[in-house]
CSV table of C-alpha atoms and ligand atoms in Angstrom, one decimal:
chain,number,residue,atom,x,y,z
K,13,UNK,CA,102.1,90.2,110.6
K,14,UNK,CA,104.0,92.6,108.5
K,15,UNK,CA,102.6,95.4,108.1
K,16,UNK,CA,103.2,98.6,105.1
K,17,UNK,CA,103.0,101.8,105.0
K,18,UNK,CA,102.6,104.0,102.2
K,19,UNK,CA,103.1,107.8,102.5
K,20,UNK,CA,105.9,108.8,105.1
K,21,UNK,CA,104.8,112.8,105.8
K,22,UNK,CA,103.9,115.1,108.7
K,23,UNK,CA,101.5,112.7,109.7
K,24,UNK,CA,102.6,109.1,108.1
K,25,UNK,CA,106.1,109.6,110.0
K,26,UNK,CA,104.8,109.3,113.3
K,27,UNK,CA,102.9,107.0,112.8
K,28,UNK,CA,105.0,104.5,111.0
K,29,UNK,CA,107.0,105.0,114.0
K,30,UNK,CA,104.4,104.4,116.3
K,31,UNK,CA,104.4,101.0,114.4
K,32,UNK,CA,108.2,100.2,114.7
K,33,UNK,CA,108.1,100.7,118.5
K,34,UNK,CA,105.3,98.3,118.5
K,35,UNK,CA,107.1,95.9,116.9
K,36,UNK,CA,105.8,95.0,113.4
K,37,UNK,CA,107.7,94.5,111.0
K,38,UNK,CA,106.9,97.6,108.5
K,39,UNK,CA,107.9,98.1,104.9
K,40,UNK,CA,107.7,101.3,103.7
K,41,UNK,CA,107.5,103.1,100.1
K,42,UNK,CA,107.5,107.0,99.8
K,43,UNK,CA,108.5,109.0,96.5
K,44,UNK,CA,110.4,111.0,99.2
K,45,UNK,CA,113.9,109.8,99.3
K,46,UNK,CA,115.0,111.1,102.6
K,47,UNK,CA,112.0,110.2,104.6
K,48,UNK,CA,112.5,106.8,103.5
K,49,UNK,CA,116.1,106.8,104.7
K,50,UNK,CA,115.1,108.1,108.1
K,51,UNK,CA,112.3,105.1,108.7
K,52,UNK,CA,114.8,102.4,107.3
K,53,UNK,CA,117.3,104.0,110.1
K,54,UNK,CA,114.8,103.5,112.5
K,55,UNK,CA,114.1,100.1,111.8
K,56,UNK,CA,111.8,100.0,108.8
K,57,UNK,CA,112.3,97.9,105.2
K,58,UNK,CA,112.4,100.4,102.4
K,59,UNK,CA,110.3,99.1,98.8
K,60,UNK,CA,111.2,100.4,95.8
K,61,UNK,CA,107.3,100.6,94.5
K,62,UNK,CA,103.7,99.9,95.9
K,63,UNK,CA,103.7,96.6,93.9
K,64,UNK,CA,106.8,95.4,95.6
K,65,UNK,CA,105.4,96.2,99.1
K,66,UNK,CA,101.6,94.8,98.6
K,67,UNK,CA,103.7,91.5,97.6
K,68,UNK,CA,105.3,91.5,100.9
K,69,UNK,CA,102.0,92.8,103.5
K,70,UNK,CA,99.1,91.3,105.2
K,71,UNK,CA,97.6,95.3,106.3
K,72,UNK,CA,98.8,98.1,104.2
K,73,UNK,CA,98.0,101.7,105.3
K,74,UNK,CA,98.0,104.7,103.2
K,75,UNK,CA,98.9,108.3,104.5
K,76,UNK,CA,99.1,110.6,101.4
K,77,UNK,CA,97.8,113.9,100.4
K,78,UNK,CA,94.5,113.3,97.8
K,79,UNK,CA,93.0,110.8,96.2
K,80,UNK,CA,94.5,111.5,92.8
K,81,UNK,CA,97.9,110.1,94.4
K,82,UNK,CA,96.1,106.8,96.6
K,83,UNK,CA,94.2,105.7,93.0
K,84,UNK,CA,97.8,105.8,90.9
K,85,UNK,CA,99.2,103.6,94.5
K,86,UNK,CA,96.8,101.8,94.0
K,87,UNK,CA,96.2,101.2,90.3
K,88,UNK,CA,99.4,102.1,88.6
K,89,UNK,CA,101.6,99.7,86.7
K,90,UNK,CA,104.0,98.8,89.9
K,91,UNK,CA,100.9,99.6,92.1
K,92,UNK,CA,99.7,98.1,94.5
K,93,UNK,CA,97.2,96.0,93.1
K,94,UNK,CA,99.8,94.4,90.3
K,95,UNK,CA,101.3,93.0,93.9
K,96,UNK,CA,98.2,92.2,95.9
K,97,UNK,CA,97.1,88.9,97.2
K,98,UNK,CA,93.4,87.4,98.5
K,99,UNK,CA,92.9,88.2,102.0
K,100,UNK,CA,94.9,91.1,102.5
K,101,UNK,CA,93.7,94.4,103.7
K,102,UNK,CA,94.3,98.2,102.3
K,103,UNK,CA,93.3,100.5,105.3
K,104,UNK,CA,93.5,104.0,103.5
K,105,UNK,CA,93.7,106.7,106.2
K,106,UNK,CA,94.2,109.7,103.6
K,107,UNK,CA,91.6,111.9,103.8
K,108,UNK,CA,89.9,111.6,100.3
K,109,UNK,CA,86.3,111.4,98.6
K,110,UNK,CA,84.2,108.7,99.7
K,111,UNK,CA,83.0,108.1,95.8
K,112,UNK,CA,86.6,107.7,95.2
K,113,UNK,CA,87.3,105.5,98.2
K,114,UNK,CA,84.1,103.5,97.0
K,115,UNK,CA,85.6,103.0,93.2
K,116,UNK,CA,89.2,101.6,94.8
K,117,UNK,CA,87.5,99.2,97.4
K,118,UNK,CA,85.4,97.5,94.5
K,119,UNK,CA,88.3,97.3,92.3
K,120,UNK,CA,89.8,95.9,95.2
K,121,UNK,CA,87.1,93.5,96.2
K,122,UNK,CA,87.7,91.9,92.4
K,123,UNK,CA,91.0,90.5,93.8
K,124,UNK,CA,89.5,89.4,97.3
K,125,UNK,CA,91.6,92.2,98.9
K,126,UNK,CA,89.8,94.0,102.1
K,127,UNK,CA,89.2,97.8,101.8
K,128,UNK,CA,88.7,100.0,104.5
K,129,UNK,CA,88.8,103.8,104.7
K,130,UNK,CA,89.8,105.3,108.0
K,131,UNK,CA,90.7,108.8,108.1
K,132,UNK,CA,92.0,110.8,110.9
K,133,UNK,CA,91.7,114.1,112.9
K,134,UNK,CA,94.7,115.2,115.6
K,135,UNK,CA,97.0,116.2,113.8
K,136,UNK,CA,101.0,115.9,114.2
K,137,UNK,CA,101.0,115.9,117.5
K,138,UNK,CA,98.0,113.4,117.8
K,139,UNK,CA,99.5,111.0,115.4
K,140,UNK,CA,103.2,111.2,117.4
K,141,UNK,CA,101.7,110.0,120.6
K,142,UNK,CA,99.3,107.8,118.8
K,143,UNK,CA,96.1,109.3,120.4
K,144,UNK,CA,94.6,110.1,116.9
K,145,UNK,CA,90.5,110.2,116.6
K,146,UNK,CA,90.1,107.4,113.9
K,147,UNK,CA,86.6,107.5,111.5
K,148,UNK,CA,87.2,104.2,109.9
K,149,UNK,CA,84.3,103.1,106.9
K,150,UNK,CA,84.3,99.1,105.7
K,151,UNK,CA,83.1,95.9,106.4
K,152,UNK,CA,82.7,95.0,110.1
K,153,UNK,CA,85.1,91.7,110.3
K,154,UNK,CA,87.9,93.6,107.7
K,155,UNK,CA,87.4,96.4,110.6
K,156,UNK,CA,88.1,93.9,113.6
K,157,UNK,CA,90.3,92.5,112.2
K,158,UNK,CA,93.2,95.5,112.0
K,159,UNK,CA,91.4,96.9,115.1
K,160,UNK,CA,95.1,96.0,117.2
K,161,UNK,CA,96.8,98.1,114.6
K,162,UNK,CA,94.5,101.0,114.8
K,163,UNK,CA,94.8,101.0,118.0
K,164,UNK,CA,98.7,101.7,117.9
K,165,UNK,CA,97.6,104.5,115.8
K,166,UNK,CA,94.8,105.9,117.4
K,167,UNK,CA,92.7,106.0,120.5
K,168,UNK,CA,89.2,107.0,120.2
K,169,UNK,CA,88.2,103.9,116.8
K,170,UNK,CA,84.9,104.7,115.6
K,171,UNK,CA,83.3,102.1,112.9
K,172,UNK,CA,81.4,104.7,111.5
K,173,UNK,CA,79.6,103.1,108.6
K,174,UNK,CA,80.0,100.7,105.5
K,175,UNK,CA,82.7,101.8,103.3
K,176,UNK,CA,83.1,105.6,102.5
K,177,UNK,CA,81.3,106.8,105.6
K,178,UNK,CA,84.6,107.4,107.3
K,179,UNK,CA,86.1,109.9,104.6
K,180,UNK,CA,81.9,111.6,105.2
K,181,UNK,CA,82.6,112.4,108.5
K,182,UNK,CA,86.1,113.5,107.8
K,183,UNK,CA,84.6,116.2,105.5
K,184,UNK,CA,82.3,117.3,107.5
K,185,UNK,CA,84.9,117.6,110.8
K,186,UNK,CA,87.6,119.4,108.4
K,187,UNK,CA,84.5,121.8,106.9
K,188,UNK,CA,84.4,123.3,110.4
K,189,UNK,CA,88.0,123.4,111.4
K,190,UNK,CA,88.3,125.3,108.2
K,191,UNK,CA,85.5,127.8,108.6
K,192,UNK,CA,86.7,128.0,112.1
K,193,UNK,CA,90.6,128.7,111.6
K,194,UNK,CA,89.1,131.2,109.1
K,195,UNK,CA,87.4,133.0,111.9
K,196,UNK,CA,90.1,132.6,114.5
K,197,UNK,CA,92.9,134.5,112.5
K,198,UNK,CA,89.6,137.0,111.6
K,199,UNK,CA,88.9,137.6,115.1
K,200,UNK,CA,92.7,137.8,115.8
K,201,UNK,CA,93.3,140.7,113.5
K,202,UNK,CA,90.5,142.9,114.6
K,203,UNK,CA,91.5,142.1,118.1
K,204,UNK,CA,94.6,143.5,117.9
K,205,UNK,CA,93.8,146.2,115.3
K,206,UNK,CA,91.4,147.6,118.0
K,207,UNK,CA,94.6,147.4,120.3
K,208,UNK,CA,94.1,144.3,122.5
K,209,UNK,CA,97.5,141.9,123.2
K,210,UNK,CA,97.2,138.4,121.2
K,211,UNK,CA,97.9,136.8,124.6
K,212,UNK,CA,95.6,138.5,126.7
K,213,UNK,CA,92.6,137.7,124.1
K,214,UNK,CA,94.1,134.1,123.8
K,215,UNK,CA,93.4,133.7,127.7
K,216,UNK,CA,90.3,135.1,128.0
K,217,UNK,CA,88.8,133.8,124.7
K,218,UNK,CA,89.6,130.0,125.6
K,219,UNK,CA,87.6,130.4,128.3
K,220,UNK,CA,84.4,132.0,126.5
K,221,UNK,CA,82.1,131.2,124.4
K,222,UNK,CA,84.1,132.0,121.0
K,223,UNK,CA,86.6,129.2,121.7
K,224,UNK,CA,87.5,126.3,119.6
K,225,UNK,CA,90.3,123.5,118.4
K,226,UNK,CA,91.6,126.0,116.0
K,227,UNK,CA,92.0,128.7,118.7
K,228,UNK,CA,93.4,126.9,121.0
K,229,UNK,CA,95.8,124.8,118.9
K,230,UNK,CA,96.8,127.6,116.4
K,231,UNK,CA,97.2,130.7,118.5
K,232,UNK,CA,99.8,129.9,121.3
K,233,UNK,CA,101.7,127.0,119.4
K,234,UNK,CA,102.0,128.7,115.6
K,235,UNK,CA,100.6,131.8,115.6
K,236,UNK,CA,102.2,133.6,118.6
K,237,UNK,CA,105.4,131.6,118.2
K,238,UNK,CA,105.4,132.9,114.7
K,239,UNK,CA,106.4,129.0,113.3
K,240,UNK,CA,103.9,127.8,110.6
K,241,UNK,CA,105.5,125.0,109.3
K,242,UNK,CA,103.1,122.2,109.4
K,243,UNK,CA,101.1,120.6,111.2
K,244,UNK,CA,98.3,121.0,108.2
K,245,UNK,CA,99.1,122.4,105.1
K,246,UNK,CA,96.8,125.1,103.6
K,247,UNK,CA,97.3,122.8,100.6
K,248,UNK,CA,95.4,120.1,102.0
K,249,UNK,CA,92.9,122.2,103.9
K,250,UNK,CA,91.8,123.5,101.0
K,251,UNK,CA,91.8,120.4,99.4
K,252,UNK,CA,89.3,119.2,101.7
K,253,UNK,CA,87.2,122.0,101.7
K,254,UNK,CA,86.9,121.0,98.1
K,255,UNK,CA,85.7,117.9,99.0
K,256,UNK,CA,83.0,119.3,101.3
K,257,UNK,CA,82.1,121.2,98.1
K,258,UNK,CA,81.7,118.8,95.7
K,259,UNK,CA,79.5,116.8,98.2
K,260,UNK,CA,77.6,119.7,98.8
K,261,UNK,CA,77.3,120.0,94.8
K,262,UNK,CA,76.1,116.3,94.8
K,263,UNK,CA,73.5,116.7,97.1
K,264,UNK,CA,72.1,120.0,95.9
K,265,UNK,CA,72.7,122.0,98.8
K,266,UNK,CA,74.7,125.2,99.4
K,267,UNK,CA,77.6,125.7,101.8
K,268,UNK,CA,78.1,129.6,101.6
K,269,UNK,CA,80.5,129.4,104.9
K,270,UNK,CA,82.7,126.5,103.3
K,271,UNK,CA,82.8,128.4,100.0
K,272,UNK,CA,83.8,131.7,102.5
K,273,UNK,CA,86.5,129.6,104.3
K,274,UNK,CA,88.1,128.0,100.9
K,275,UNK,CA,88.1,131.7,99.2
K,276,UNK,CA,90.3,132.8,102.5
K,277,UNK,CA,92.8,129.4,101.9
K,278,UNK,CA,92.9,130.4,98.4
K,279,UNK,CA,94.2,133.7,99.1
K,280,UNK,CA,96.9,132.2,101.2
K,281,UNK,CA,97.6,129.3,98.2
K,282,UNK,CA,97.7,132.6,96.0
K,283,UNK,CA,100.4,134.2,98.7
K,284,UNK,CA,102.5,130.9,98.2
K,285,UNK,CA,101.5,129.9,101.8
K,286,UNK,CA,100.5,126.4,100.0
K,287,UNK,CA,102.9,124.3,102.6
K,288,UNK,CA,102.5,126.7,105.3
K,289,UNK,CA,100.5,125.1,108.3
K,290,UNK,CA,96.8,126.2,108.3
K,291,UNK,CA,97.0,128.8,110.7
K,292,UNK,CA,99.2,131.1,108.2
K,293,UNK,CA,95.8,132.0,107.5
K,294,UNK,CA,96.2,134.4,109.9
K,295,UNK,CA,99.0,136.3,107.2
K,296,UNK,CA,96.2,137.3,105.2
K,297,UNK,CA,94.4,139.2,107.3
K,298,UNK,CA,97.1,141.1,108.7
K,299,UNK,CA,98.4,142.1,105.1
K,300,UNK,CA,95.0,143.4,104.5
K,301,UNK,CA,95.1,145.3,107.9
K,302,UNK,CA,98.0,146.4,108.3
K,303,UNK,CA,98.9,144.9,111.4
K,304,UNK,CA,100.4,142.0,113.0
K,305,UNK,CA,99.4,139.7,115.8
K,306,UNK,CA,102.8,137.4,115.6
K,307,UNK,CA,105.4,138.0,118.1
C,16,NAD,P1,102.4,115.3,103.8
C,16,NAD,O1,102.4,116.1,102.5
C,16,NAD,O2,103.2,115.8,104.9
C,16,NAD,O3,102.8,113.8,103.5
C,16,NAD,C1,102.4,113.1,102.3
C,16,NAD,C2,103.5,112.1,102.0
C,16,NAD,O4,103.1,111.4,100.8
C,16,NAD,C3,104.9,112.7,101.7
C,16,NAD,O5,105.9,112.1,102.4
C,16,NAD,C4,105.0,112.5,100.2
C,16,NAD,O6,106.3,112.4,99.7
C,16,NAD,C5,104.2,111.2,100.0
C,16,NAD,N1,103.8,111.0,98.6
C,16,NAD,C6,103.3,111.9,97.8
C,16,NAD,N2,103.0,111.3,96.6
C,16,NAD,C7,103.4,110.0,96.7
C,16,NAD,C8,103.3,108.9,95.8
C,16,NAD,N3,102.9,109.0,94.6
C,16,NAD,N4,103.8,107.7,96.3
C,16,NAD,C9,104.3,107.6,97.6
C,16,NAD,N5,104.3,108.6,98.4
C,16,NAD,C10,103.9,109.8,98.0
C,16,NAD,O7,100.9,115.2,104.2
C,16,NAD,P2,100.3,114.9,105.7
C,16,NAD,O8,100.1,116.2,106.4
C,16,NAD,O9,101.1,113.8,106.3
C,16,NAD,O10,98.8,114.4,105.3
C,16,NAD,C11,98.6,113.1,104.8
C,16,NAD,C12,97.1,112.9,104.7
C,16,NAD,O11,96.5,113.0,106.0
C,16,NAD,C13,96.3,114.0,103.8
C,16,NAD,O12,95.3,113.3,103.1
C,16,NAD,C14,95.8,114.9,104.9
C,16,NAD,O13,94.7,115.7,104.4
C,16,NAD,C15,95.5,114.0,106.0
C,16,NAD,N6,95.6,114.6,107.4
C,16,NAD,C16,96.6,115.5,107.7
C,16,NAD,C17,96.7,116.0,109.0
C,16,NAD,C18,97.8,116.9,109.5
C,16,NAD,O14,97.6,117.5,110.6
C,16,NAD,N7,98.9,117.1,108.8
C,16,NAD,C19,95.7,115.6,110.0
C,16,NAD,C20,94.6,114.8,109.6
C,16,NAD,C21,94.6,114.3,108.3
């Protein structure tokens, strides 16, 4: 079954090499010239547009940064919905709005193509050993049917809902990683501003009550090693606390610790930390403090 993949990046790399090593054939397309060359290198067929790929796919998976970008792949002129055929399926693991995943699977559905939305949490290092947490949203039998090439991505597949209800729980999951990398570089600051050693909190915090993912992922691997490149951008962290907000808006209730978290993002966005993996948070705070908890 030939498989393509759409969106080559921190997280799409890994995964499309996941996919290689597992032996389908993969054709790739990425307005990223050199990514492109490295999967070809490795094994993969490069496309020259989205149109060109759908033409050549059974399961097509999309990896990119918003749903501005996975509506154009999808709808523009050489997109690929000028390429697709009955039966095929569009698994769309970007994390995006569920309305907007719910406007491309109907468009979708007029040309008998399969839509399924199946974002993911575990970041670079989950998607390298293909042990990501997938939230997948679609019809049952287009959901069994790519279950084998989930599970090449993934490892915990959950069939959350009908379609859209994957990107939900994204939003929800990446609201609290957000609020709590917030607090984490927060915490971090004061710590050492009241003279404690980053490592010696690190220690005793993972094993108390004010733990978390962020801590514990953020603090010895990027923070302390003083390497941010990402990992999660701040860009797209913010992005998806932007999505939490607008479905707050759209349900009429208030998220004052989302609309916290995203202010703290936007101050790193404004300190051109845009690409800088989410816990250069942490920068902010130590401008404002005077002090600093990297090595
Ligand atoms: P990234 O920016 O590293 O990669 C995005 C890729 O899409 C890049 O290679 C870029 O060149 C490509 N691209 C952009 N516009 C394109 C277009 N018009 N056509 C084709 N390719 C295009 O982002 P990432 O970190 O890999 O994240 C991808 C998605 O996964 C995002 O929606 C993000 O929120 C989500 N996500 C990321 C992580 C993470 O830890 N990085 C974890 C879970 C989910």
């Amino acid at each position: 079954m030939n498989v393509g993949f759409i969106g080559i990046g921190a997280m799409g790399k890994p995964m499309a090499q996941n996919l290689v090593t597992a032996n389908y054939p993969l054709y790739i397309y990425d307005v990223n010239q050199p990514a492109v060359a490295d999967m070809v290198a490795q094994g993969a067929i490069a496309c020259n547009s989205p149109r060109e790929l759908a033409q050549n796919c059974q399961v097509i998976i999309l990896m990119l940064p918003n749903a501005a970008i996975v509506e154009t792949t999808l709808t523009g002129e050489q997109g690929l919905l000028a390429g697709g055929q009955a039966g095929q399926t569009i698994i769309d693991m970007s994390s995006v709005a569920s309305a907007s995943t719910r406007r491309m699977a109907a468009l979708a559905q007029v040309q008998q193509i399969n839509y399924i939305d199946a974002p993911v949490s575990g970041g670079v290092t989950g998607a390298a050993a293909g042990t990501l947490t997938i939230m997948v949203g679609g019809e049952t039998t287009a959901v069994q049917a790519v279950e084998p090439i989930l599970k090449v991505l993934g490892k915990k597949i959950y069939h959350v809902g009908g379609i859209g209800a994957g990107d939900s729980i994204k939003v929800v999951n990446n609201l609290l990683l957000g609020i709590n990398m917030a607090a984490v570089a927060e915490a971090l600051v004061l710590g050492v501003k009241s003279g404690l050693d980053p490592q010696v909190m690190l220690e005793i915090i993972k094993e108390s009550s004010g733990r978390s993912y962020a801590l514990e992922a953020k603090t010895a691997n990027f923070i302390l090693k003083n390497n941010f490149a990402p990992g999660f951008a701040i860009d797209l962290e913010y992005k998806d606390l932007e999505l939490a907000m607008e479905t707050a808006k759209g349900l009429d209730m208030p998220l004052p610790l989302a609309a916290m978290a995203q202010q703290v993002f936007a101050m790193a966005k404004a300190k051109g930390l845009g690409r800088e993996d989410i816990s250069a948070v942490i920068k902010v705070w130590e401008e404002l403090a005077g002090v600093q908890v990297r090595e």
